[in-house]
Coordinates of C-alpha atoms and ligand atoms in Angstrom, one line a residue:
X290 CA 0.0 0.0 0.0
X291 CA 1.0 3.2 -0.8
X292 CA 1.2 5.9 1.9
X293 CA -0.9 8.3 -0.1
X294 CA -3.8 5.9 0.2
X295 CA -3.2 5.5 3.7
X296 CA -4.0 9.1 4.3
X297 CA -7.7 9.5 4.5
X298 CA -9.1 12.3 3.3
X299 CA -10.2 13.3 6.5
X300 CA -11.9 17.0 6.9
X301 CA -10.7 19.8 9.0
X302 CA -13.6 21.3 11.4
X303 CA -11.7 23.3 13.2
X304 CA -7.9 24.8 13.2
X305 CA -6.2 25.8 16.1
X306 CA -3.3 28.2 15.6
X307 CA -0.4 28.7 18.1
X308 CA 3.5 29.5 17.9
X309 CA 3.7 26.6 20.0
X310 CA 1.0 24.4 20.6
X311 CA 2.8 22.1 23.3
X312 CA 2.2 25.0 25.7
X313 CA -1.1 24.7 25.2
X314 CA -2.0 20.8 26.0
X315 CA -5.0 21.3 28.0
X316 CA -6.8 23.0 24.4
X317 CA -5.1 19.6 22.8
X318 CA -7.0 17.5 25.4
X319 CA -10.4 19.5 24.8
X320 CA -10.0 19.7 20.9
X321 CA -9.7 16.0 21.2
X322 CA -12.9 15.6 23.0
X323 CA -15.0 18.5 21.1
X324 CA -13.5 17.8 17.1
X325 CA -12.2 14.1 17.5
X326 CA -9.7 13.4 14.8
X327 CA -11.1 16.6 13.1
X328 CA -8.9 19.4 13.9
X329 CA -5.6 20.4 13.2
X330 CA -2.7 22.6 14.1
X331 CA -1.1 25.6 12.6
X332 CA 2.0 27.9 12.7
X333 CA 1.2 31.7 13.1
X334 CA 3.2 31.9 9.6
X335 CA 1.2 29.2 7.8
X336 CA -2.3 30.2 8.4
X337 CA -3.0 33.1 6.3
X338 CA -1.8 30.6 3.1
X339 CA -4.2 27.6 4.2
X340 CA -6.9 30.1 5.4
X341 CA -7.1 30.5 1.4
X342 CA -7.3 26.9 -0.1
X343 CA -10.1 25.1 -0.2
X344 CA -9.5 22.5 2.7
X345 CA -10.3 25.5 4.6
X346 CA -13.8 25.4 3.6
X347 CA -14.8 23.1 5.5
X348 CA -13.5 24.7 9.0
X349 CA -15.9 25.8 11.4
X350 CA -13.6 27.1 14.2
X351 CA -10.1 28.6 14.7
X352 CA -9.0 28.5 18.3
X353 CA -6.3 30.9 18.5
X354 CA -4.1 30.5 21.8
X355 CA -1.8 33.4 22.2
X356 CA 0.4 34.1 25.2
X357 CA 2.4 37.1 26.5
X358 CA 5.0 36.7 23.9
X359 CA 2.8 36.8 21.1
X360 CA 2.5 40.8 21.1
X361 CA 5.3 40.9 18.8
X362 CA 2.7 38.5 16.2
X363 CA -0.2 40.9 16.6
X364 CA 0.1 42.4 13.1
X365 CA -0.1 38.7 11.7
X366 CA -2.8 37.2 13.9
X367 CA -4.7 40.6 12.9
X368 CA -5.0 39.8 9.3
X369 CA -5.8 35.7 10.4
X370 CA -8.7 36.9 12.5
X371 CA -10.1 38.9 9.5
X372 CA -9.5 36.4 6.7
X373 CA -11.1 34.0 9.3
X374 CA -13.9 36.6 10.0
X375 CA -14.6 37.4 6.5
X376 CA -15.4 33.7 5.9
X377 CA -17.7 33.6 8.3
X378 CA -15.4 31.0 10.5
X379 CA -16.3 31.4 14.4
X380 CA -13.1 32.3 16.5
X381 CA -12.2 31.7 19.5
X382 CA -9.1 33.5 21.2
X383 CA -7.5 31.7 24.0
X384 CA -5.7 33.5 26.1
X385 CA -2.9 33.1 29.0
X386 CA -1.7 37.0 30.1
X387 CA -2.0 38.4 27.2
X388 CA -2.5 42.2 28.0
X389 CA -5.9 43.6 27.5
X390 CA -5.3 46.0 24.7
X391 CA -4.1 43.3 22.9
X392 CA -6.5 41.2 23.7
X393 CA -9.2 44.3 23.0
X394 CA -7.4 44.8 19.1
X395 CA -7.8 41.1 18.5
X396 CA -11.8 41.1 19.6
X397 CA -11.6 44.6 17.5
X398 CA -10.7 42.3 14.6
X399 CA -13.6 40.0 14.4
X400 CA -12.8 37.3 17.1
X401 CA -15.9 35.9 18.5
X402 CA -14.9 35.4 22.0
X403 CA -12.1 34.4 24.6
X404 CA -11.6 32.2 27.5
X405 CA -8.3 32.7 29.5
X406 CA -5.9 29.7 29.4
X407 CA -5.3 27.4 31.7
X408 CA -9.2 26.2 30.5
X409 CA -11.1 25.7 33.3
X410 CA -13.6 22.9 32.8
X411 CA -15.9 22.2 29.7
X412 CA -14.4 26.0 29.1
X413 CA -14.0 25.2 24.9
X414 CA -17.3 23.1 24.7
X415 CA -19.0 26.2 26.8
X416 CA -18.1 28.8 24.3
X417 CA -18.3 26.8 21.0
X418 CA -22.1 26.8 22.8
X419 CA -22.6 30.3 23.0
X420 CA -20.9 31.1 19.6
X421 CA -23.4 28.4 17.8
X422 CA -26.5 29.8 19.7
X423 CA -28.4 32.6 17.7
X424 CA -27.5 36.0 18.5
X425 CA -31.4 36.9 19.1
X426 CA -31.4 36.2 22.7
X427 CA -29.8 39.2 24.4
X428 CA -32.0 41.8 23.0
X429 CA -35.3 39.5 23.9
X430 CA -33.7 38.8 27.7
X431 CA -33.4 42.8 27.9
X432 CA -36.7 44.0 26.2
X433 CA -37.9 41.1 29.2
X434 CA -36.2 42.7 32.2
X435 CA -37.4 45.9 30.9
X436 CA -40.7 45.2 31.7
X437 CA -40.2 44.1 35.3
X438 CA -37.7 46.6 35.8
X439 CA -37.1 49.4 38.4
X440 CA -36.7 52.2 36.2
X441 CA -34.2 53.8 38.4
X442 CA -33.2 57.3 38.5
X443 CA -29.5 57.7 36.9
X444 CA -27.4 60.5 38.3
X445 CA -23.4 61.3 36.0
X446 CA -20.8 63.5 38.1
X447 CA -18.3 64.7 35.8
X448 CA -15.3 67.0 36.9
X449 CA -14.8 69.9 34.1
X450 CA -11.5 70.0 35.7
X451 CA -9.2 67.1 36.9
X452 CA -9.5 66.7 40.6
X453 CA -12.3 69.0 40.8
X454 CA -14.3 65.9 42.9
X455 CA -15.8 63.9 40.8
X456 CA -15.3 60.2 42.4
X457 CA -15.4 62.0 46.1
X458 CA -19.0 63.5 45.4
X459 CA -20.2 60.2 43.5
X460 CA -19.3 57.8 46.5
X461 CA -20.5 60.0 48.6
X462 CA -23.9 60.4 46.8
X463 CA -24.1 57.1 46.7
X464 CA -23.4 56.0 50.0
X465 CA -25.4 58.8 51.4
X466 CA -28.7 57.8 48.7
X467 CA -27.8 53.8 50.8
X468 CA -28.5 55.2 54.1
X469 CA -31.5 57.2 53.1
X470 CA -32.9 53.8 51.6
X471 CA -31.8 51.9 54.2
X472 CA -35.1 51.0 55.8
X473 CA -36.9 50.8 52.4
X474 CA -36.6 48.3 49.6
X475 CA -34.7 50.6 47.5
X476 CA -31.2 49.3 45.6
X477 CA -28.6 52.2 44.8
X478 CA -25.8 51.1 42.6
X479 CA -22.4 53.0 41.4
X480 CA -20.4 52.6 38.0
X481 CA -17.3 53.5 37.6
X482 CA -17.0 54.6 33.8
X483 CA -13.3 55.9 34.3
X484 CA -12.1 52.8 32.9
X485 CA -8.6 53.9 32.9
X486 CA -8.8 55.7 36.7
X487 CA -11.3 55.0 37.8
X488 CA -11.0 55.6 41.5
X489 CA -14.3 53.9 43.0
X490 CA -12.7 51.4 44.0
X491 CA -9.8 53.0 46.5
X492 CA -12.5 55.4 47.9
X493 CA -14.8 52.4 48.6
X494 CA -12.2 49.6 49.2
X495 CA -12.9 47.4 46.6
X496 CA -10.8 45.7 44.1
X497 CA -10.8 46.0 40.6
X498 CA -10.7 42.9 39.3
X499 CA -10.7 40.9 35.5
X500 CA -14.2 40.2 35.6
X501 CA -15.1 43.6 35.1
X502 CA -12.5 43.6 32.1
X503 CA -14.7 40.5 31.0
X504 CA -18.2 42.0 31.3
X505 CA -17.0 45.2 29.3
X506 CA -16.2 43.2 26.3
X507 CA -19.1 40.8 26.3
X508 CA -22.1 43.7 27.0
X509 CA -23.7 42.3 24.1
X510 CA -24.3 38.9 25.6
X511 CA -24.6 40.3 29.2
X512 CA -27.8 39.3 31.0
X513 CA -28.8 40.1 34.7
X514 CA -27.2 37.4 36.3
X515 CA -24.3 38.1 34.3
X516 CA -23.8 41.7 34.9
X517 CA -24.7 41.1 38.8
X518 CA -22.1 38.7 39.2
X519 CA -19.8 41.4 38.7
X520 CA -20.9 43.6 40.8
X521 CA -18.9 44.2 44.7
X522 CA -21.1 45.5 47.2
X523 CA -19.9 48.3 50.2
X524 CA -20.8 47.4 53.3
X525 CA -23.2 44.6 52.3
X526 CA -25.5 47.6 50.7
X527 CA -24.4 49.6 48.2
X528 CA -24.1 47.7 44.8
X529 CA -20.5 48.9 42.6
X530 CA -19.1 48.0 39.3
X531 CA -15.5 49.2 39.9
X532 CA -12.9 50.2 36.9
X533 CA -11.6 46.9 35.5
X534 CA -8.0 45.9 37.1
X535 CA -5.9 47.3 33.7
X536 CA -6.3 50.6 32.2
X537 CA -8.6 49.7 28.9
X538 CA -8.9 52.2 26.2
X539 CA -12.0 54.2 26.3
X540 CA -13.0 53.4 22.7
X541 CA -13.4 50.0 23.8
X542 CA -17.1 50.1 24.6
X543 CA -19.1 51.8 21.9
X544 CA -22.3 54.0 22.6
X545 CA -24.9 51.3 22.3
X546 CA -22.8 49.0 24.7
X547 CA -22.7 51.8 27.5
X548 CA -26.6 52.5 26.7
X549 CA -27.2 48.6 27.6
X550 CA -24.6 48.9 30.5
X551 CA -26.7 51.7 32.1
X552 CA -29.8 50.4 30.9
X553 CA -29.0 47.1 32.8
X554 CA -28.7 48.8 35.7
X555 CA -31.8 51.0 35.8
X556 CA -33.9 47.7 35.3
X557 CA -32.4 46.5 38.4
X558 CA -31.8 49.4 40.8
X559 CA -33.4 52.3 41.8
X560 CA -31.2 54.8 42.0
X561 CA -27.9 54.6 39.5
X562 CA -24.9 56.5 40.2
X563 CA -22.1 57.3 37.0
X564 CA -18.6 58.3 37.9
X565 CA -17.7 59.8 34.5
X566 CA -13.9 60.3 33.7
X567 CA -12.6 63.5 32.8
X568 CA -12.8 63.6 29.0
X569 CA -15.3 64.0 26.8
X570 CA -15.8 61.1 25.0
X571 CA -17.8 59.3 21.8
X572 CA -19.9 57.6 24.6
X573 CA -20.4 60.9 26.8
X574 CA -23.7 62.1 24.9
X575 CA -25.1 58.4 25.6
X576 CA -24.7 58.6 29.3
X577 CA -25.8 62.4 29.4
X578 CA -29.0 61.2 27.5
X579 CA -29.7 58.3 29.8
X580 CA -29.4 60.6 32.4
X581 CA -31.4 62.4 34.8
X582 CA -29.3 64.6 36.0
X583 CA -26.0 65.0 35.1
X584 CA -23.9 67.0 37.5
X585 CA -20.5 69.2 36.4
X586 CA -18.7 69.6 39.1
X587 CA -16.0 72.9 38.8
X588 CA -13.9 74.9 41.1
X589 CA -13.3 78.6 41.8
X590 CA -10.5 79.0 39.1
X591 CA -10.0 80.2 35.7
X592 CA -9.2 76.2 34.4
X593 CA -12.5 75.4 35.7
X594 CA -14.2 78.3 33.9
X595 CA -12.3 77.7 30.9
X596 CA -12.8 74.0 30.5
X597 CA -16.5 74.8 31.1
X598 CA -16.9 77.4 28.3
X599 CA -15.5 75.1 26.0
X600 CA -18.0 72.1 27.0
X601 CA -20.4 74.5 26.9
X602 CA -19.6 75.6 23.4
X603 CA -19.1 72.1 22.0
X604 CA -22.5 71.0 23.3
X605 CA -24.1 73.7 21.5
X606 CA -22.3 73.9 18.3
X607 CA -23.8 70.4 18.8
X608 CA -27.1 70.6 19.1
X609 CA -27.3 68.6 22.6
X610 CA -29.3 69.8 25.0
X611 CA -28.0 70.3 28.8
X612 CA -31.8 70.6 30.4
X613 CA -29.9 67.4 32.7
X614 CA -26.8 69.5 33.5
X615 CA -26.7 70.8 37.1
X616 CA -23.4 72.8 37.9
X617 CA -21.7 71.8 41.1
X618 CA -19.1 74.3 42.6
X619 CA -16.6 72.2 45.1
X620 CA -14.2 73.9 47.7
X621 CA -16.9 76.7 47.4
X622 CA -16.3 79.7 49.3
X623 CA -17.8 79.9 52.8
X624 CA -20.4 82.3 53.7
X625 CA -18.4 85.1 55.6
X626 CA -15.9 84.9 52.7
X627 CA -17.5 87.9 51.1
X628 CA -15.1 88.3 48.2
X629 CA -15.3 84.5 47.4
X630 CA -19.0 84.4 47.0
X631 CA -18.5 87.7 44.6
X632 CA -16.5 85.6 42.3
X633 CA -18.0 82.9 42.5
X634 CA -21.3 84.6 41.4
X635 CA -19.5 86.0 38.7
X636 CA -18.3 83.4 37.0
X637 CA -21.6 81.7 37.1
X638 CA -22.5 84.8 35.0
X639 CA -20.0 84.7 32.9
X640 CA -20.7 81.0 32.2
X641 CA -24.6 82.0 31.9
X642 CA -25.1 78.7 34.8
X643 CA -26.0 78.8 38.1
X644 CA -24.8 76.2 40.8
X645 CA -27.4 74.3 41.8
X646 CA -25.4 73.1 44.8
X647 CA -22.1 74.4 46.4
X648 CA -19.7 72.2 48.1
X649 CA -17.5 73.4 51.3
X650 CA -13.8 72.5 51.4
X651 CA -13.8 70.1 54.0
X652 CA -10.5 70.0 54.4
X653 CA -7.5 67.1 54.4
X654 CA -10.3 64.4 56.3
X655 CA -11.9 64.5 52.8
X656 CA -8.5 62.5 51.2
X657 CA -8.0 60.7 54.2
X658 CA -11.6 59.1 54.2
X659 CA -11.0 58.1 50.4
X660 CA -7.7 56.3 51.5
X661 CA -9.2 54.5 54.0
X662 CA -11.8 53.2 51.8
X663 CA -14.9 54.9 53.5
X664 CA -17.3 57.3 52.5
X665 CA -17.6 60.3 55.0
X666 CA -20.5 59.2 56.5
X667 CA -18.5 56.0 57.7
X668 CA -15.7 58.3 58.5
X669 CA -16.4 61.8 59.3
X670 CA -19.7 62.2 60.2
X671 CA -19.4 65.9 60.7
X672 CA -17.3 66.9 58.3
X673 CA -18.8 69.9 56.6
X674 CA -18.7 68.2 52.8
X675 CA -20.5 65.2 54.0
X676 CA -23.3 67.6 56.0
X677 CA -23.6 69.3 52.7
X678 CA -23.9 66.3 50.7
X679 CA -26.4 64.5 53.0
X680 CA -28.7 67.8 52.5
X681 CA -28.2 67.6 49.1
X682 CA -28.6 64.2 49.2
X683 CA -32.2 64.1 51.2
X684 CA -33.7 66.8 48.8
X685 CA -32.6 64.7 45.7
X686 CA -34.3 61.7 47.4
X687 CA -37.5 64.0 47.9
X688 CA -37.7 65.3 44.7
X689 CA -37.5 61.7 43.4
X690 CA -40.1 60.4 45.6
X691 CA -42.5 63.1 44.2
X692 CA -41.6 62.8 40.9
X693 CA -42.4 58.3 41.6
X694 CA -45.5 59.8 42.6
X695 CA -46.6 61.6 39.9
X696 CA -45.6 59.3 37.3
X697 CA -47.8 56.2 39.0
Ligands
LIG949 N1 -14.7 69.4 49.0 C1 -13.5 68.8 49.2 N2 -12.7 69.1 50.3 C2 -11.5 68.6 50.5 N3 -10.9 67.7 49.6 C3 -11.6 67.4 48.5 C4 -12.9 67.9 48.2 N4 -13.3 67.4 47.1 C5 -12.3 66.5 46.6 N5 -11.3 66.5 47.5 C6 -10.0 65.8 47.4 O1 -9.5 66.1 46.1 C7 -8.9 65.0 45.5 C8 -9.5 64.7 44.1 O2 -10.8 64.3 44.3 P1 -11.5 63.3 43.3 O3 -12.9 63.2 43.8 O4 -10.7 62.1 43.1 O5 -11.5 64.2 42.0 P2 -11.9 63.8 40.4 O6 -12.7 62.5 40.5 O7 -12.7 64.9 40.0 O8 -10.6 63.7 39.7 C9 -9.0 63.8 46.5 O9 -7.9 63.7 47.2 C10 -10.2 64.3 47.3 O10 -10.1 63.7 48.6
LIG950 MG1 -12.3 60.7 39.4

């Protein structure tokens, strides 16, 4: 017999591609058990050539395992995810530390999903799963909880100027809105949307972990469960999506993904707390028209004045409205400081705003509560920014309790 006839002409369903797939022997093990005899492995170099004959027809999946080392490939596995894409094969990324923004390019590119390597159990079997179901089920799930859901009030802080507060008066909101709540059934939740430093997590002693990494690139598939799971609580109460452990870039969630994001968590809590990072982005307008209020919190200086004449501008060269926006002056000047309250009142004129609320220095406690991990309430009960926040705080509740009212 000839060895030509002794090699079947078996048919490839799937491909896995590595630099070297030795490293990789618990995919091996599951490829085995998913694909039997049909599957086969291929060098980084190789692929783009056999992605273009016609044995590759008949592959169904390419399971690409990438470790740290392969960021120097990322050009190459670029164009195989694409090629692979374009011909409608499912991919799978499998990855052991490969760094997020790599990771986010090559999901950029037209992978389908990733599971980290080692594979935990049934991992491969589990995703092919989810990549062969039909992609109608999210939306249906969500147009579902929409119906049930709380409709909760959602409340941005923005700083127009680094370090003008942002994170401090949005933990402290929210902490504040938990304690007003306590006694009713109410939920209050917080999201960190500085994905690159976000601070949430320090000021409330939290980690940030990979999961959140995880959730943020899978929004389109997230359901309740999903996105609860995520989700660290303070103090047993207060319910907070942190930044995720690595910086990510911000373009990696598109507006539609942070519309779902927040309206996931208005179905499930009542009151929804954004921590918005410093620069405008292509997802800002989203959040500023999911929200209810959206509060820009400046200082007495000419940076803050500045940055808010711009936003101002921008917005209206625009066309978006700012009926939400509610300007918030931090480290405000105190009552007997006569000169203070002058300039403060004219730079609101000079902006054409007002400040709907005005925030007290309250001193070096303030960064000593956030290093400690506790809101000022746990902290410094007396301090004269939490006072002002808890008024502010019971007046928003108020209002929101009338405005429930009317609406039923
Ligand atoms: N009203 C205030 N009084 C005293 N310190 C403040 C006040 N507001 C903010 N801080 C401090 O200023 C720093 C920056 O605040 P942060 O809330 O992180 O700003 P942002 O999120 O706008 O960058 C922190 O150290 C915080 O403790
Ligand atoms: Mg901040």
């Amino acid at each position: 017999m000839s060895l030509v006839c002794e090699e079947e002409p078996r048919i490839t369903r799937a491909c896995t591609i590595a630099r070297q797939i030795e490293d990789f022997d618990l995919l091996i093990e599951d490829m085995d058990l998913v694909f039997g005899e049909e599957w086969g492995n291929l060098d980084v170099s190789d692929a783009l050539t056999f992605l273009n004959t016609s044995e590759a027809q008949t592959v169904e999946l390419l399971a690409v395992a990438l470790d740290d080392e392969d960021s120097v490939n990322l050009t190459t596995i670029r164009a195989i995810i694409e090629n692979a894409s374009a011909q409608k094969i499912k991919v799978l990324l499998i990855a052991e530390a490969l760094s997020p923004i790599a990771l986010h390019q090559l999901l950029r590119a037209g992978a389908d999903d990733f599971v980290p390597y080692p594979l935990p159990e049934r991992a491969l079997q589990d995703a092919l799963n989810k990549l062969n179901k039909p992609q109608a089920t999210a939306p249906v799930m969500a147009s579902q909880t929409e119906k049930e859901g709380r409709n909760g009030a959602v409340f941005a802080v923005h700083a127009l100027a680094g370090g003008a507060g942002a994170s401090t008066f949005s933990a402290n909101l929210a902490w504040e809105l938990t304690l007003l709540t306590e006694t009713s059934n109410k939920k209050v939740c917080i999201l960190d949307f500085d994905f690159q430093s976000g601070s949430i997590s320090t000021y409330l002693d939290l980690a940030r972990t990979e999961k959140v990494y995880e959730l943020l690139c899978q929004t389109s598939e997230m359901d309740a469960p999903a996105f609860l799971e995520v989700l660290q609580t303070f103090n047993e109460k207060l319910h907070v999506l942190t930044a995720p452990s690595d910086m990510l870039p911000f373009d990696l969630l598109t507006p539609e993904e942070i519309e779902r994001l927040i309206e996931m968590a208005r179905n499930l809590f009542d009151f929804v707390i954004i921590d918005m990072p410093r620069p405008v982005l292509h997802w800002s307008e989203a959040v500023l028209n999911a929200s209810d209020l959206y509060f820009a919190l400046l200082e007495l200086d000419l940076r803050s004045a500045q940055n808010a004449l711009r936003l101002i501008r921008a917005l209206k060269a625009d066309g978006i409205g700012m009926e939400q926006y509610r300007y918030v002056l931090n480290r405000a000047p105190r009552f007997t400081d006569l000169a203070g309250k002058t300039r403060a009142k004219r730079m609101a004129e000079s902006l054409g705003v007002s400040f709907g609320l005005s925030l007290p220095d309250g001193g070096s406690q303030v960064r000593d509560s956030n290093d400690h991990g506790l809101p000022l309430a746990e902290f410094a009960p007396k301090n004269p920014l939490r006072k002002e926040i808890r008024k502010f705080t019971e007046a928003l509740y108020e209002t929101s309790q009338v405005a429930n009212l009317a609406a039923e």
